[in-house]
PDB file of C-alpha atoms and ligand atoms in Angstrom:
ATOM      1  CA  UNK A   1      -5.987 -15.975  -7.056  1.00 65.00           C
ATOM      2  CA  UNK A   2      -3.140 -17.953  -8.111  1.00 72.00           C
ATOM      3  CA  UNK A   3      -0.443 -16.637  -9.489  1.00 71.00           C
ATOM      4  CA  UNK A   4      -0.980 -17.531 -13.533  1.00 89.00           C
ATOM      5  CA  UNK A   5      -4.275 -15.403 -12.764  1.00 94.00           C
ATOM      6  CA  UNK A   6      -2.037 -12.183 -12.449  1.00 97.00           C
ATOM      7  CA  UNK A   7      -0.017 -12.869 -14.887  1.00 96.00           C
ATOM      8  CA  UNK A   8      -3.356 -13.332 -17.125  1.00 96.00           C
ATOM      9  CA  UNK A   9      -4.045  -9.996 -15.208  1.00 97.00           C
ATOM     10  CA  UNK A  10      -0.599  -8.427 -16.419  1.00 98.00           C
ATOM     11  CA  UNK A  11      -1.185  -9.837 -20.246  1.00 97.00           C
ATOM     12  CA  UNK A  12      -4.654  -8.075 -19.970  1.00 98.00           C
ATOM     13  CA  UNK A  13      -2.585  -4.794 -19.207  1.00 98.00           C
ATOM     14  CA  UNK A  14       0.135  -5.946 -21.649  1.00 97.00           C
ATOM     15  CA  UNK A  15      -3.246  -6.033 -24.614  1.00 97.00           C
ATOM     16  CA  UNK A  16      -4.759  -2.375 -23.314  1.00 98.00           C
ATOM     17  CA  UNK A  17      -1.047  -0.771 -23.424  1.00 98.00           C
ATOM     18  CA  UNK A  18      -1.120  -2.232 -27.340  1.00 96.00           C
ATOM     19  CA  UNK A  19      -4.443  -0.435 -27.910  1.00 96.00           C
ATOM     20  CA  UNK A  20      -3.084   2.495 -26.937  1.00 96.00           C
ATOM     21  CA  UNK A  21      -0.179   2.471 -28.722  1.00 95.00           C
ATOM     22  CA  UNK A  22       2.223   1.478 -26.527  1.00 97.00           C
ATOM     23  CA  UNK A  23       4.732  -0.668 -27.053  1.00 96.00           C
ATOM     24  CA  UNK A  24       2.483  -4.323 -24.858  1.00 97.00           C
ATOM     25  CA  UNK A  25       4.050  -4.762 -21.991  1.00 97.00           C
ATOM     26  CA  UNK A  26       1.931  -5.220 -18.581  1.00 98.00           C
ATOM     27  CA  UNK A  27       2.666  -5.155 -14.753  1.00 98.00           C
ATOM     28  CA  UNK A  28       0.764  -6.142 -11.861  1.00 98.00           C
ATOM     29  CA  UNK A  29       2.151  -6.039  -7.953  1.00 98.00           C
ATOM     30  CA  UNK A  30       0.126  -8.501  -5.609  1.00 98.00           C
ATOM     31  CA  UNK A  31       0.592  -7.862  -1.966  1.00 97.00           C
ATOM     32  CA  UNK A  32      -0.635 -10.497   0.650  1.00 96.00           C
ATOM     33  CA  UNK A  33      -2.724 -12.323  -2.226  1.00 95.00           C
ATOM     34  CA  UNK A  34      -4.178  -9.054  -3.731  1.00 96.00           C
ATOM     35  CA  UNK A  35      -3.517  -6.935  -6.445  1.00 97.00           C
ATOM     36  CA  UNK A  36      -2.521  -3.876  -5.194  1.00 97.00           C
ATOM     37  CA  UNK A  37      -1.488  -1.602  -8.543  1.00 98.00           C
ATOM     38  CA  UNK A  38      -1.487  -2.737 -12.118  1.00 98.00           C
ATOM     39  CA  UNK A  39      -0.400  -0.840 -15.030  1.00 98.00           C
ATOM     40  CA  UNK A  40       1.080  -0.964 -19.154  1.00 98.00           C
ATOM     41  CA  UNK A  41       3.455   0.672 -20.733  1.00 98.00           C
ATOM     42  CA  UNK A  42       2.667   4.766 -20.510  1.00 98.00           C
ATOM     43  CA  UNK A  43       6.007   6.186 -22.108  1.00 98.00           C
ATOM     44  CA  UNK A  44       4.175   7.557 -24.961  1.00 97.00           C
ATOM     45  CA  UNK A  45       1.246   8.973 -22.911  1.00 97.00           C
ATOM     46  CA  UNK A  46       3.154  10.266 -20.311  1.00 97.00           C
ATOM     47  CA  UNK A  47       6.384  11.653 -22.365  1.00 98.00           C
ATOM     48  CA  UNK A  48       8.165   9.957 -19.845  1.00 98.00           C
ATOM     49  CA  UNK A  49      10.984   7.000 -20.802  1.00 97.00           C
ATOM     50  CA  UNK A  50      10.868   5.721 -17.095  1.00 98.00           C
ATOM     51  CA  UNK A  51       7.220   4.800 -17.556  1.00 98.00           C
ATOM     52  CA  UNK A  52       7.626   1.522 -18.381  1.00 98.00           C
ATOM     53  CA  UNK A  53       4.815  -0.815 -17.047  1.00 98.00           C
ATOM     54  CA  UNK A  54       7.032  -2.172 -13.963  1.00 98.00           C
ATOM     55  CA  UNK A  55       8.224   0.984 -12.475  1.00 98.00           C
ATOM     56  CA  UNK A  56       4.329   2.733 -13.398  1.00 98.00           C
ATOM     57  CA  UNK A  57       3.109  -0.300 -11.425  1.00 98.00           C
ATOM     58  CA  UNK A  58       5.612   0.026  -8.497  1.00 98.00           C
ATOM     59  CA  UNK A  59       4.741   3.930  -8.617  1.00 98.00           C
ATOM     60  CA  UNK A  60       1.215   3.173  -8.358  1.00 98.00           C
ATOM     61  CA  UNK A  61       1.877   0.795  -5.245  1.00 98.00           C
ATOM     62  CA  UNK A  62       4.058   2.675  -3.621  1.00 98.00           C
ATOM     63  CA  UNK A  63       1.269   5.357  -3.498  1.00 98.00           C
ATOM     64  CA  UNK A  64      -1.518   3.300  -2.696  1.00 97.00           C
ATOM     65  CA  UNK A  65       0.517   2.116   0.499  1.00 97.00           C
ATOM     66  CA  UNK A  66       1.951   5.487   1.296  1.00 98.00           C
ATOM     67  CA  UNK A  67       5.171   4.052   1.535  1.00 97.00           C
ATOM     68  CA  UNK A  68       8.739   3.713  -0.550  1.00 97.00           C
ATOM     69  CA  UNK A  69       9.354   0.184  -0.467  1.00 97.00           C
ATOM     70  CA  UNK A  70       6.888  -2.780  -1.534  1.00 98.00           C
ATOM     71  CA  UNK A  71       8.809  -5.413   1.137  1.00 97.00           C
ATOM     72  CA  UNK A  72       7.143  -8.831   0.511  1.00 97.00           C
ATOM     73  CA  UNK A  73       5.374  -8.007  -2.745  1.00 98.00           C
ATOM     74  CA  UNK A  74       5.775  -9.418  -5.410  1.00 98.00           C
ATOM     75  CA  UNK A  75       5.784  -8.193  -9.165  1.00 98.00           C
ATOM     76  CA  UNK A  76       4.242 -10.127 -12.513  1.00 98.00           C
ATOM     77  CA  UNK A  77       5.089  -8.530 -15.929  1.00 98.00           C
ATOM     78  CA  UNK A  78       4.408  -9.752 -19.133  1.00 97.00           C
ATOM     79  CA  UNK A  79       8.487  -9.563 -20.474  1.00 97.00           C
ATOM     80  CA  UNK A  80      11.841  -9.957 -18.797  1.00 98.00           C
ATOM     81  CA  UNK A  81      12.341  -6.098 -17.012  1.00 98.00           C
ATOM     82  CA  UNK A  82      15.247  -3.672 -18.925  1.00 98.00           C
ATOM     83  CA  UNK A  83      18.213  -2.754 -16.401  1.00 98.00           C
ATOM     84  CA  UNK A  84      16.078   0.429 -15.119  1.00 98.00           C
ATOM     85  CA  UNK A  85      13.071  -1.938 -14.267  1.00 98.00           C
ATOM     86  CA  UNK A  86      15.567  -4.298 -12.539  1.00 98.00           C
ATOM     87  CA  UNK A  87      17.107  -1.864 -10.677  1.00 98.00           C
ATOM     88  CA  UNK A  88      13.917  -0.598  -9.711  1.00 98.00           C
ATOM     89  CA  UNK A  89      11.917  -3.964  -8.544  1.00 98.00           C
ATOM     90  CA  UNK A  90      15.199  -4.222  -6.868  1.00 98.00           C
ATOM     91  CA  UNK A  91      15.219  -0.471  -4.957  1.00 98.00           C
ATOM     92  CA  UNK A  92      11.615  -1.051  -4.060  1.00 98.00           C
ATOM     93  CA  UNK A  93      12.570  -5.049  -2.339  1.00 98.00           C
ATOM     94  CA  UNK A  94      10.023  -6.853  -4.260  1.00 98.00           C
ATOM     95  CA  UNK A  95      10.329 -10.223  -2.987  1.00 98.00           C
ATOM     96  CA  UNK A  96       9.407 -11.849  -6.532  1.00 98.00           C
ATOM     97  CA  UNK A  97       9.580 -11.220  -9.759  1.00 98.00           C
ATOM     98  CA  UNK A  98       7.811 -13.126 -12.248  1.00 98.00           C
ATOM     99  CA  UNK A  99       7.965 -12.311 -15.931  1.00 97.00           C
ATOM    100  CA  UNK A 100       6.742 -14.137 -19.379  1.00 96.00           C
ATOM    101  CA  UNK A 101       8.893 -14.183 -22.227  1.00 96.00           C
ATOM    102  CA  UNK A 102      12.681 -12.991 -21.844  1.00 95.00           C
ATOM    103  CA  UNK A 103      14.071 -10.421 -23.881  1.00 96.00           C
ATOM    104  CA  UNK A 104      17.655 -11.186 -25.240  1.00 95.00           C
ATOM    105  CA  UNK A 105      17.743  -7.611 -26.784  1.00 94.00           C
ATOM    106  CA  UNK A 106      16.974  -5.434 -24.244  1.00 96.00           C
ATOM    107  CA  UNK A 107      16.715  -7.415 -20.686  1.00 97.00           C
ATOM    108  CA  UNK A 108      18.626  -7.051 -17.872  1.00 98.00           C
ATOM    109  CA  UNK A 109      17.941 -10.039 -15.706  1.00 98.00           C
ATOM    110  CA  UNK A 110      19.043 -13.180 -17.438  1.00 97.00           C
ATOM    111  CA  UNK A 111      19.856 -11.172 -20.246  1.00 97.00           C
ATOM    112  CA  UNK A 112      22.338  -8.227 -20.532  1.00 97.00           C
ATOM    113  CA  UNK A 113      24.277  -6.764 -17.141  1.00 97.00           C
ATOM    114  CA  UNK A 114      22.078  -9.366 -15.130  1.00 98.00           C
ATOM    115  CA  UNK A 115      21.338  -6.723 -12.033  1.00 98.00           C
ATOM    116  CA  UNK A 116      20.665  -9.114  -9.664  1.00 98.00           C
ATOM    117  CA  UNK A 117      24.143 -11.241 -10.113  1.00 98.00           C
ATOM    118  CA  UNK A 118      26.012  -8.149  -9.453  1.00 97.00           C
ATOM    119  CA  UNK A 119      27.854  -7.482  -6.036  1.00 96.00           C
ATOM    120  CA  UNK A 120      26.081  -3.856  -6.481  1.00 95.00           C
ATOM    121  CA  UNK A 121      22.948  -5.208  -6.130  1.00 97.00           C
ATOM    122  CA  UNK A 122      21.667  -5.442  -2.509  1.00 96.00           C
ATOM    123  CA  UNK A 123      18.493  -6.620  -3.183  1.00 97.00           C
ATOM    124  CA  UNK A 124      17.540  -9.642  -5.399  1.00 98.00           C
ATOM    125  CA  UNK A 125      14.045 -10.872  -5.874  1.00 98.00           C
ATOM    126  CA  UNK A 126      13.335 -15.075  -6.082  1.00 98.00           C
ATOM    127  CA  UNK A 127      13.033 -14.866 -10.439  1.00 98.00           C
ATOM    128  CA  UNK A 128      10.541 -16.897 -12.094  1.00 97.00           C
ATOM    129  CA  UNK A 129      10.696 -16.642 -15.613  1.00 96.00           C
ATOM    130  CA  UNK A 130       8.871 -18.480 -18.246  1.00 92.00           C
ATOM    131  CA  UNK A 131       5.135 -17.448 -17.290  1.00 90.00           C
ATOM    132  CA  UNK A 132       2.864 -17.283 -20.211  1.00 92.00           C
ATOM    133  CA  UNK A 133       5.653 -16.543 -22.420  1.00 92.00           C
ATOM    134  CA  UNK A 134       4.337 -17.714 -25.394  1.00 93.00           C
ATOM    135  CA  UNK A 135       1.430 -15.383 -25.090  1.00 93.00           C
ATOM    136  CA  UNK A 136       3.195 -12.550 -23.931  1.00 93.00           C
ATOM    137  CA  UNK A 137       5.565 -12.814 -27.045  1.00 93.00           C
ATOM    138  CA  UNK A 138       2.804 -12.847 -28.858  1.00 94.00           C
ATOM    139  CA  UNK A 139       1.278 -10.048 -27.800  1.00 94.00           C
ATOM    140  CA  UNK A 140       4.739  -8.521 -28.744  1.00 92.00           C
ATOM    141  CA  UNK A 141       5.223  -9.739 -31.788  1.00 92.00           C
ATOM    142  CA  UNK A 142       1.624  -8.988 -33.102  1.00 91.00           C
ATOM    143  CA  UNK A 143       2.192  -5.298 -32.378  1.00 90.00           C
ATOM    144  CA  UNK A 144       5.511  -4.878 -34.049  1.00 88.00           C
ATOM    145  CA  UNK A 145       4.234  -6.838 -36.940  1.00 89.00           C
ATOM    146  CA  UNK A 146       1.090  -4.401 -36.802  1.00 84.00           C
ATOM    147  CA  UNK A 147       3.714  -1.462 -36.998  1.00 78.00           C
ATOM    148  CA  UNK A 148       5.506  -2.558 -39.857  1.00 75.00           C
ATOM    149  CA  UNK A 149       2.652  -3.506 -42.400  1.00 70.00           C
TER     150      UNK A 149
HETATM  151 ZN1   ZN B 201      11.902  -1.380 -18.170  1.00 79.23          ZN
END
């Protein structure tokens, strides 16, 4: 698979996470070519703020490996990651991150504290930024709309 077929993977996630109610965001980690965990937003489902697709995603790799760390994996999600989700991709030494749309409001990448530019940050993935944004704002911005009329 190439790698705008997990990010299609991730906007599929990004969709279901809408469905449920969820605010649509999607994550997907690929390890060695294959797509080892993939998850939406569960915050709502869960009662749990920290389940935001990334770190559910890195949760449900970390498991499948039986290991902390996802060294050399790398990590597609439909919007730029908040600070936590940073910090997180970060703390687990994803090697790259790839995310759609950015998110001047609430990002912490390019936007925000930028984690990654920080001398407290030990760990920074290769960013590429940009994939499928325009659907993945889309996705986004259909949902909010949804919620408002
Ligand atoms: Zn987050």
């Amino acid at each position: 698979m190439k790698t705008n077929q997990f990010m299609e993977l991730a906007l599929e996630e990004a969709r279901a996470a809408g469905a449920r109610g969820e605010v649509p965001i999607g994550a997907v980690v690929v390890l060695d070519g294959a797509v080892i965990a993939r998850s939406g937003n569960r915050t709502r489902e869960l009662n749990d703020i920290t389940a935001h697709a990334e770190v559910a995603a890195i949760r449900m790799a970390c498991e499948a490996l039986g290991q902390e760390r996802l060294s050399g994996a790398d990590l597609y999600v439909t919007l730029e990651p908040c600070t936590m989700c940073a910090a997180a991709i970060s703390f687990a030494r994803i090697r790259r991150l790839y995310y759609g749309a950015e998110d001047p409001k609430g990002g912490g990448v390019e936007n925000g504290v930028r984690f990654y530019a920080q001398p407290t940050c030990h760990h920074a993935p290769e960013v590429y930024s940009g994939m499928s944004e325009v659907q993945a704002a889309e996705i986004l911005r259909g949902f909010f709309q949804g919620k408002r009329d």
